[in-house]
mmCIF file of C-alpha atoms in Angstrom:
data_model
loop_
_atom_site.group_PDB
_atom_site.id
_atom_site.type_symbol
_atom_site.label_atom_id
_atom_site.label_comp_id
_atom_site.label_asym_id
_atom_site.label_seq_id
_atom_site.Cartn_x
_atom_site.Cartn_y
_atom_site.Cartn_z
ATOM 1 C CA MET H 10 -9.674 40.353 21.590
ATOM 2 C CA VAL H 11 -9.757 36.889 20.058
ATOM 3 C CA TRP H 12 -6.149 35.972 20.927
ATOM 4 C CA ARG H 13 -6.752 36.715 24.614
ATOM 5 C CA THR H 14 -9.802 34.482 24.705
ATOM 6 C CA LEU H 15 -7.993 31.706 22.849
ATOM 7 C CA LEU H 16 -4.900 31.953 25.037
ATOM 8 C CA SER H 17 -6.999 32.047 28.234
ATOM 9 C CA VAL H 18 -8.888 28.922 27.154
ATOM 10 C CA TYR H 19 -5.554 27.257 26.245
ATOM 11 C CA TYR H 20 -4.062 27.983 29.681
ATOM 12 C CA LEU H 21 -7.227 27.075 31.588
ATOM 13 C CA ALA H 22 -7.765 23.833 29.670
ATOM 14 C CA GLY H 23 -4.012 23.181 29.955
ATOM 15 C CA ILE H 24 -4.281 23.322 33.753
ATOM 16 C CA PHE H 25 -7.135 20.811 33.552
ATOM 17 C CA VAL H 26 -5.114 18.498 31.251
ATOM 18 C CA THR H 27 -2.058 18.725 33.517
ATOM 19 C CA LEU H 28 -4.026 18.031 36.696
ATOM 20 C CA ILE H 29 -6.034 15.018 35.504
ATOM 21 C CA PRO H 30 -4.057 11.847 36.345
ATOM 22 C CA LEU H 31 -4.860 9.939 33.173
ATOM 23 C CA TYR H 32 -2.435 8.283 30.753
ATOM 24 C CA TRP H 33 -2.063 9.512 27.175
ATOM 25 C CA TRP H 34 -0.636 6.505 25.363
ATOM 26 C CA GLN H 35 -0.516 2.772 25.838
ATOM 27 C CA VAL H 36 2.122 0.554 24.266
ATOM 28 C CA ASP H 37 1.620 -3.173 24.751
ATOM 29 C CA VAL H 38 4.451 -5.447 23.634
ATOM 30 C CA GLY H 39 2.909 -8.897 23.634
ATOM 31 C CA GLY H 40 1.547 -8.396 27.139
ATOM 32 C CA ILE H 41 5.143 -8.783 28.342
ATOM 33 C CA LEU H 42 5.874 -5.068 28.427
ATOM 34 C CA VAL H 43 2.956 -2.707 28.965
ATOM 35 C CA VAL H 44 3.779 0.991 28.999
ATOM 36 C CA GLU H 45 1.122 3.543 29.901
ATOM 37 C CA ASP H 46 2.368 7.083 29.974
ATOM 38 C CA SER H 47 1.784 10.777 29.824
ATOM 39 C CA PRO H 48 4.286 13.620 30.326
ATOM 40 C CA PHE H 49 3.274 13.609 34.006
ATOM 41 C CA GLN H 50 3.160 9.917 34.961
ATOM 42 C CA ILE H 51 4.208 6.514 33.705
ATOM 43 C CA SER H 52 3.430 2.876 34.400
ATOM 44 C CA LEU H 53 5.874 0.212 33.218
ATOM 45 C CA GLN H 54 4.772 -3.378 33.630
ATOM 46 C CA PHE H 55 7.214 -6.117 32.696
ATOM 47 C CA LEU H 56 6.005 -9.715 32.844
ATOM 48 C CA GLY H 57 3.102 -8.588 35.006
ATOM 49 C CA ALA H 58 5.319 -6.836 37.574
ATOM 50 C CA GLN H 59 5.526 -3.091 37.987
ATOM 51 C CA LEU H 60 9.106 -1.987 37.344
ATOM 52 C CA GLU H 61 10.568 -0.333 40.443
ATOM 53 C CA ILE H 62 12.362 2.345 38.412
ATOM 54 C CA THR H 63 8.940 3.924 37.667
ATOM 55 C CA ASN H 64 8.886 5.294 41.248
ATOM 56 C CA LEU H 65 11.898 7.441 40.471
ATOM 57 C CA VAL H 66 10.675 8.381 36.989
ATOM 58 C CA ASN H 67 7.263 9.320 38.411
ATOM 59 C CA ALA H 68 8.922 11.611 40.963
ATOM 60 C CA ALA H 69 10.591 13.480 38.085
ATOM 61 C CA LEU H 70 7.358 13.577 36.062
ATOM 62 C CA THR H 71 5.378 14.878 39.045
ATOM 63 C CA ALA H 72 8.005 17.614 39.452
ATOM 64 C CA PHE H 73 7.443 18.514 35.780
ATOM 65 C CA ARG H 74 3.673 18.561 36.421
ATOM 66 C CA VAL H 75 4.136 21.046 39.294
ATOM 67 C CA TYR H 76 6.480 23.208 37.171
ATOM 68 C CA LEU H 77 4.037 23.305 34.269
ATOM 69 C CA LEU H 78 1.033 23.991 36.516
ATOM 70 C CA ILE H 79 2.711 27.100 37.927
ATOM 71 C CA ILE H 80 3.649 28.309 34.428
ATOM 72 C CA LEU H 81 0.136 27.696 33.072
ATOM 73 C CA ALA H 82 -1.501 29.367 36.095
ATOM 74 C CA TYR H 83 0.734 32.400 35.601
ATOM 75 C CA GLY H 84 -0.061 32.362 31.876
ATOM 76 C CA LEU H 85 -3.781 32.398 32.640
ATOM 77 C CA TYR H 86 -3.360 35.200 35.177
ATOM 78 C CA SER H 87 -1.257 37.315 32.779
ATOM 79 C CA THR H 88 -3.574 36.798 29.832
ATOM 80 C CA ILE H 89 -6.662 37.733 31.858
ATOM 81 C CA ARG H 90 -4.819 40.869 32.998
ATOM 82 C CA GLY H 91 -4.201 41.693 29.316
ATOM 83 C CA ARG H 92 -0.466 40.950 29.333
ATOM 84 C CA ARG H 93 1.127 38.955 26.559
ATOM 85 C CA PHE H 94 2.658 35.760 27.977
ATOM 86 C CA LEU H 95 3.401 32.882 25.626
ATOM 87 C CA ASN H 96 4.534 29.454 26.763
ATOM 88 C CA SER H 97 4.575 26.543 24.352
ATOM 89 C CA THR H 98 5.689 23.751 26.737
ATOM 90 C CA LEU H 99 2.320 21.959 26.888
ATOM 91 C CA PHE H 100 1.886 22.302 23.118
ATOM 92 C CA ALA H 101 5.384 20.902 22.495
ATOM 93 C CA VAL H 102 5.047 17.857 24.787
ATOM 94 C CA THR H 103 1.607 17.015 23.389
ATOM 95 C CA VAL H 104 2.817 17.121 19.788
ATOM 96 C CA LEU H 105 6.003 15.213 20.717
ATOM 97 C CA TYR H 106 3.832 12.378 22.029
ATOM 98 C CA MET H 107 2.748 11.720 18.448
ATOM 99 C CA ILE H 108 6.238 10.441 17.704
ATOM 100 C CA GLU H 109 6.165 7.829 20.492
ATOM 101 C CA PRO H 110 5.583 4.890 18.073
ATOM 102 C CA ALA H 111 8.417 6.203 15.874
ATOM 103 C CA LEU H 112 10.659 6.470 18.930
ATOM 104 C CA PHE H 113 9.880 2.861 19.874
ATOM 105 C CA PHE H 114 10.706 1.751 16.313
ATOM 106 C CA VAL H 115 14.035 3.603 16.438
ATOM 107 C CA ILE H 116 14.908 1.967 19.805
ATOM 108 C CA VAL H 117 14.174 -1.522 18.392
ATOM 109 C CA GLU H 118 16.209 -0.742 15.252
ATOM 110 C CA VAL H 119 19.161 0.562 17.303
ATOM 111 C CA LEU H 120 19.111 -2.524 19.564
ATOM 112 C CA LYS H 121 18.927 -4.672 16.436
ATOM 113 C CA ALA H 122 21.884 -2.867 14.866
ATOM 114 C CA LEU H 123 23.872 -3.292 18.081
ATOM 115 C CA GLY H 124 23.096 -7.010 18.034
ATOM 116 C CA GLN H 125 21.220 -6.811 21.346
ATOM 117 C CA LEU H 126 17.789 -7.723 19.996
ATOM 118 C CA PRO H 127 17.315 -10.138 17.085
ATOM 119 C CA ALA H 128 13.910 -8.690 16.276
ATOM 120 C CA GLY H 129 12.011 -6.670 13.740
ATOM 121 C CA TYR H 130 8.544 -5.378 12.892
ATOM 122 C CA GLU H 131 6.688 -3.303 10.357
ATOM 123 C CA PRO H 132 6.504 0.266 11.697
ATOM 124 C CA ILE H 133 3.028 1.562 12.436
ATOM 125 C CA PHE H 134 1.674 4.746 14.004
ATOM 126 C CA ILE H 135 -1.529 3.565 15.669
ATOM 127 C CA GLY H 136 -2.724 -0.033 15.732
ATOM 128 C CA THR H 137 -1.320 -3.521 15.995
ATOM 129 C CA THR H 138 1.701 -5.190 14.461
ATOM 130 C CA SER H 139 3.826 -8.275 15.156
ATOM 131 C CA LEU H 140 7.309 -8.161 16.597
ATOM 132 C CA VAL H 141 9.230 -11.323 15.822
ATOM 133 C CA VAL H 142 12.217 -12.156 18.041
ATOM 134 C CA THR H 143 14.372 -14.936 16.618
ATOM 135 C CA GLN H 144 16.904 -16.908 18.616
ATOM 136 C CA PRO H 145 18.707 -20.145 17.705
ATOM 137 C CA ASP H 146 16.233 -22.373 19.551
ATOM 138 C CA ALA H 147 13.276 -20.120 19.994
ATOM 139 C CA VAL H 148 10.962 -17.798 18.143
ATOM 140 C CA ALA H 149 8.766 -15.345 19.975
ATOM 141 C CA VAL H 150 5.931 -13.590 18.188
ATOM 142 C CA LEU H 151 4.730 -10.590 20.143
ATOM 143 C CA THR H 152 1.654 -8.595 19.253
ATOM 144 C CA VAL H 153 2.596 -4.942 19.602
ATOM 145 C CA THR H 154 -0.138 -2.360 20.060
ATOM 146 C CA PHE H 155 0.246 1.411 20.010
ATOM 147 C CA GLU H 156 -2.851 3.188 21.166
ATOM 148 C CA PRO H 157 -3.492 6.756 22.267
ATOM 149 C CA THR H 158 -6.095 7.032 25.015
ATOM 150 C CA GLU H 159 -9.211 9.165 24.594
ATOM 151 C CA PHE H 160 -7.669 11.680 26.979
ATOM 152 C CA TYR H 161 -4.720 12.165 24.606
ATOM 153 C CA TRP H 162 -7.095 13.510 21.950
ATOM 154 C CA VAL H 163 -8.457 15.938 24.560
ATOM 155 C CA ALA H 164 -4.892 17.075 25.354
ATOM 156 C CA LEU H 165 -4.110 17.416 21.633
ATOM 157 C CA ALA H 166 -7.259 19.468 21.060
ATOM 158 C CA VAL H 167 -6.147 21.802 23.878
ATOM 159 C CA ALA H 168 -2.606 21.991 22.478
ATOM 160 C CA VAL H 169 -3.877 22.963 19.019
ATOM 161 C CA LEU H 170 -5.329 26.138 20.580
ATOM 162 C CA TYR H 171 -1.791 27.429 21.129
ATOM 163 C CA PRO H 172 -0.705 27.946 17.478
ATOM 164 C CA ILE H 173 -4.164 29.307 16.683
ATOM 165 C CA ALA H 174 -3.841 31.822 19.534
ATOM 166 C CA ARG H 175 -0.359 32.783 18.332
ATOM 167 C CA LEU H 176 -1.615 33.253 14.783
ATOM 168 C CA SER H 177 -4.460 35.377 16.049
ATOM 169 C CA LEU H 178 -2.026 37.436 18.118
ATOM 170 C CA ARG H 179 0.269 37.976 15.107
ATOM 171 C CA LEU H 180 -2.650 39.068 12.915
ATOM 172 C CA ASN H 181 -3.768 41.424 15.654
ATOM 173 C CA GLU H 182 -0.273 42.912 15.984
ATOM 174 C CA ARG H 183 -0.038 43.337 12.201
ATOM 175 C CA ARG H 184 -3.429 45.027 12.175
ATOM 176 C CA GLU H 185 -2.402 47.336 15.000
ATOM 177 C CA LYS H 186 0.867 48.184 13.216
ATOM 178 C CA GLY H 187 -1.080 48.981 10.063
ATOM 179 C CA THR H 188 -3.429 51.234 12.001
ATOM 180 C CA THR H 189 -0.498 53.098 13.630
ATOM 181 C CA LYS H 190 1.196 53.704 10.211
ATOM 182 C CA THR H 191 -1.940 55.196 8.717
ATOM 183 C CA MET D 249 14.648 40.302 37.336
ATOM 184 C CA ASN D 250 11.265 40.729 35.707
ATOM 185 C CA GLN D 251 8.074 39.020 36.860
ATOM 186 C CA GLU D 252 8.145 36.385 34.113
ATOM 187 C CA SER D 253 11.654 35.221 34.976
ATOM 188 C CA LEU D 254 10.759 35.202 38.671
ATOM 189 C CA VAL D 255 7.726 32.964 38.055
ATOM 190 C CA LYS D 256 9.849 30.581 35.967
ATOM 191 C CA LEU D 257 12.430 30.438 38.739
ATOM 192 C CA VAL D 258 9.726 29.752 41.348
ATOM 193 C CA ALA D 259 8.230 27.008 39.128
ATOM 194 C CA LEU D 260 11.632 25.426 38.610
ATOM 195 C CA THR D 261 12.440 25.548 42.327
ATOM 196 C CA ALA D 262 9.052 24.018 43.194
ATOM 197 C CA GLY D 263 9.668 21.254 40.655
ATOM 198 C CA VAL D 264 13.095 20.463 42.069
ATOM 199 C CA LEU D 265 11.714 20.392 45.637
ATOM 200 C CA VAL D 266 8.883 18.067 44.613
ATOM 201 C CA PHE D 267 11.373 15.771 42.883
ATOM 202 C CA ILE D 268 13.596 15.660 45.973
ATOM 203 C CA ALA D 269 10.604 15.064 48.284
ATOM 204 C CA LEU D 270 9.107 12.257 46.178
ATOM 205 C CA GLY D 271 12.307 10.786 44.828
ATOM 206 C CA TYR D 272 14.310 10.868 48.061
ATOM 207 C CA PRO D 273 13.682 7.199 49.039
ATOM 208 C CA TYR D 274 14.826 6.114 45.576
ATOM 209 C CA LEU D 275 17.835 8.374 45.138
ATOM 210 C CA ASN D 276 20.491 5.875 46.095
ATOM 211 C CA ALA D 277 22.827 3.764 44.012
ATOM 212 C CA SER D 278 21.596 0.404 45.309
ATOM 213 C CA PHE D 279 17.950 1.153 44.415
ATOM 214 C CA VAL D 280 18.897 2.327 40.941
ATOM 215 C CA ARG D 281 21.143 -0.703 40.375
ATOM 216 C CA HIS D 282 18.495 -3.095 41.721
ATOM 217 C CA SER D 283 15.716 -1.559 39.638
ATOM 218 C CA ILE D 284 17.793 -1.528 36.449
ATOM 219 C CA ASP D 285 18.597 -5.216 36.985
ATOM 220 C CA GLN D 286 14.929 -6.100 37.544
ATOM 221 C CA PRO D 287 14.025 -6.723 33.854
ATOM 222 C CA MET D 288 17.162 -8.828 33.406
ATOM 223 C CA ARG D 289 16.212 -10.973 36.412
ATOM 224 C CA GLU D 290 12.732 -11.525 34.967
ATOM 225 C CA ILE D 291 14.203 -12.364 31.553
ATOM 226 C CA SER D 292 16.714 -14.843 32.960
ATOM 227 C CA GLU D 293 13.857 -16.656 34.715
ATOM 228 C CA LEU D 294 11.991 -16.733 31.418
ATOM 229 C CA GLN D 295 15.001 -18.086 29.549
ATOM 230 C CA ASN D 296 15.242 -20.987 31.999
ATOM 231 C CA LEU D 297 12.191 -22.437 30.304
ATOM 232 C CA GLN D 298 14.207 -23.917 27.459
ATOM 233 C CA TYR D 299 16.360 -25.886 29.867
ATOM 234 C CA THR D 300 13.662 -27.283 32.084
ATOM 235 C CA ALA D 301 11.957 -29.536 29.548
ATOM 236 C CA SER D 302 13.133 -33.114 29.747
ATOM 237 C CA VAL D 303 12.070 -36.512 28.514
ATOM 238 C CA ILE D 304 11.832 -39.560 30.725
ATOM 239 C CA PRO D 305 12.450 -42.416 28.284
ATOM 240 C CA SER D 306 11.150 -45.235 30.511
ATOM 241 C CA ASN D 307 7.534 -44.201 30.251
ATOM 242 C CA MET D 308 8.081 -41.663 27.474
ATOM 243 C CA SER D 309 6.668 -38.656 29.161
ATOM 244 C CA ILE D 310 7.813 -35.090 28.848
ATOM 245 C CA VAL D 311 8.250 -33.155 32.038
ATOM 246 C CA MET D 312 8.856 -29.475 32.055
ATOM 247 C CA HIS D 313 8.601 -26.737 34.582
ATOM 248 C CA VAL D 314 6.966 -23.393 34.039
ATOM 249 C CA TYR D 315 8.428 -21.002 36.561
ATOM 250 C CA ASN D 316 5.224 -19.060 36.910
ATOM 251 C CA PRO D 317 2.134 -21.013 35.814
ATOM 252 C CA THR D 318 -0.128 -17.984 36.107
ATOM 253 C CA ASP D 319 2.010 -16.214 33.496
ATOM 254 C CA PHE D 320 1.862 -19.162 31.131
ATOM 255 C CA PRO D 321 -1.542 -20.748 31.540
ATOM 256 C CA ILE D 322 -1.352 -22.611 28.240
ATOM 257 C CA VAL D 323 1.485 -24.845 27.111
ATOM 258 C CA VAL D 324 1.398 -26.637 23.778
ATOM 259 C CA LEU D 325 3.858 -29.449 23.195
ATOM 260 C CA ASN D 326 4.771 -30.521 19.688
ATOM 261 C CA VAL D 327 6.807 -33.694 19.503
ATOM 262 C CA THR D 328 8.390 -34.716 16.228
ATOM 263 C CA ALA D 329 11.199 -36.860 14.929
ATOM 264 C CA PRO D 330 12.543 -37.522 11.437
ATOM 265 C CA GLY D 331 11.044 -40.716 10.101
ATOM 266 C CA ALA D 332 8.407 -40.871 12.786
ATOM 267 C CA LYS D 333 4.922 -39.572 12.453
ATOM 268 C CA SER D 334 4.354 -36.414 14.464
ATOM 269 C CA LEU D 335 2.045 -36.526 17.395
ATOM 270 C CA GLU D 336 -0.867 -34.165 17.611
ATOM 271 C CA PRO D 337 0.129 -31.079 19.589
ATOM 272 C CA VAL D 338 -0.758 -31.578 23.236
ATOM 273 C CA THR D 339 -2.228 -28.655 25.115
ATOM 274 C CA ILE D 340 -1.755 -28.823 28.841
ATOM 275 C CA MET D 341 -2.538 -26.568 31.748
ATOM 276 C CA PRO D 342 0.405 -26.400 34.129
ATOM 277 C CA GLU D 343 -0.211 -27.562 37.683
ATOM 278 C CA SER D 344 -0.149 -24.966 40.430
ATOM 279 C CA ASN D 345 3.507 -25.733 41.199
ATOM 280 C CA GLY D 346 4.365 -25.119 37.550
ATOM 281 C CA THR D 347 4.986 -28.710 36.559
ATOM 282 C CA VAL D 348 3.760 -29.822 33.158
ATOM 283 C CA VAL D 349 3.684 -33.508 32.344
ATOM 284 C CA ALA D 350 2.716 -34.805 28.925
ATOM 285 C CA LYS D 351 2.420 -38.526 28.513
ATOM 286 C CA ILE D 352 3.099 -39.879 25.045
ATOM 287 C CA TYR D 353 1.166 -43.055 24.363
ATOM 288 C CA ASP D 354 1.950 -43.632 20.681
ATOM 289 C CA TYR D 355 5.649 -43.482 21.238
ATOM 290 C CA GLN D 356 7.511 -46.374 19.669
ATOM 291 C CA GLU D 357 8.827 -44.531 16.605
ATOM 292 C CA LEU D 358 9.494 -41.430 18.652
ATOM 293 C CA TYR D 359 11.264 -43.450 21.279
ATOM 294 C CA ASN D 360 13.488 -45.019 18.607
ATOM 295 C CA ALA D 361 14.250 -41.545 17.292
ATOM 296 C CA TYR D 362 14.931 -40.348 20.824
ATOM 297 C CA VAL D 363 17.501 -43.032 21.537
ATOM 298 C CA ASN D 364 19.102 -42.265 18.172
ATOM 299 C CA ASN D 365 19.273 -38.570 19.096
ATOM 300 C CA HIS D 366 16.864 -37.505 16.382
ATOM 301 C CA PHE D 367 14.139 -36.406 18.689
ATOM 302 C CA TYR D 368 12.778 -32.906 18.422
ATOM 303 C CA MET D 369 10.429 -31.168 20.712
ATOM 304 C CA SER D 370 8.971 -27.730 20.460
ATOM 305 C CA VAL D 371 7.126 -26.082 23.266
ATOM 306 C CA THR D 372 4.731 -23.276 22.533
ATOM 307 C CA LEU D 373 3.908 -21.029 25.407
ATOM 308 C CA ARG D 374 1.101 -18.553 25.138
ATOM 309 C CA PHE D 375 1.282 -15.559 27.373
ATOM 310 C CA LEU D 376 -1.322 -12.881 26.757
ATOM 311 C CA ASN D 377 -0.410 -11.598 23.291
ATOM 312 C CA THR D 378 2.863 -13.476 22.991
ATOM 313 C CA THR D 379 3.583 -16.839 21.485
ATOM 314 C CA LEU D 380 6.939 -18.275 22.428
ATOM 315 C CA VAL D 381 8.111 -21.332 20.540
ATOM 316 C CA VAL D 382 11.083 -23.089 22.111
ATOM 317 C CA ARG D 383 12.719 -25.948 20.239
ATOM 318 C CA GLY D 384 14.885 -28.553 21.821
ATOM 319 C CA GLY D 385 16.097 -32.084 21.315
#
């Protein structure tokens, strides 16, 4: 059955994506703040120094990696055995990563509204823009870059298999129902 | 409890155990407080820049201190005053101790403006993809 093959490939490739310690996105705010992240690890560099809080965040993200690996491994095992097991966690986190630039824009806008950051920039999805921070005696122009890594596209390609597998499963169920009625 | 729920429970337990094992050294209030303060400490050092530039009127040189010269390898000084012709921007590499000294040779008009409190100085710092322009008098 097509859905079983698709779902098996999704779970197997998902295990591969979860295990590989590569970042998915890079956000560079004028070289002052460099964020490299994936749902399983993060690197936060501020003024060239690694922020200490990343140790704690990485512990939580590694825990999520272990959780997801067990779920995906069970998904693969169940699907190969012919049982229907659907888990959309990897698909959801991969798609949610697309909104990272939007999330960053919202954070800047909220800080601006709260009067904490006298700054603004033109929102972009992927690419480079300028963030201008204005203070009474100083103006800082920061080049902001949002860039998905090549590995993110691999993860997204894997994630896309999930809705296709679900669609295939639904069509199969509908077909089977039709066959039973007749 | 069916097999699916059991696997989810096992996965969740494993995740929690991994978090405790890896996060244990960092799960204390002082670490969290210290690490949350870290960006603010870096920023406050950065903000000191606007207070460290000063002018020595006797030989009309500008002395400023860059707290970390490797972070700011290029400093551009623009010196202007109303009624005086602006000097060409001076680009200087900070010394290893962070001190930047710019000597102004064509200074008479600027010096007059300085003693009359009409002296303006802007310092442009280039740090990777950031340009920071600090103005002061």
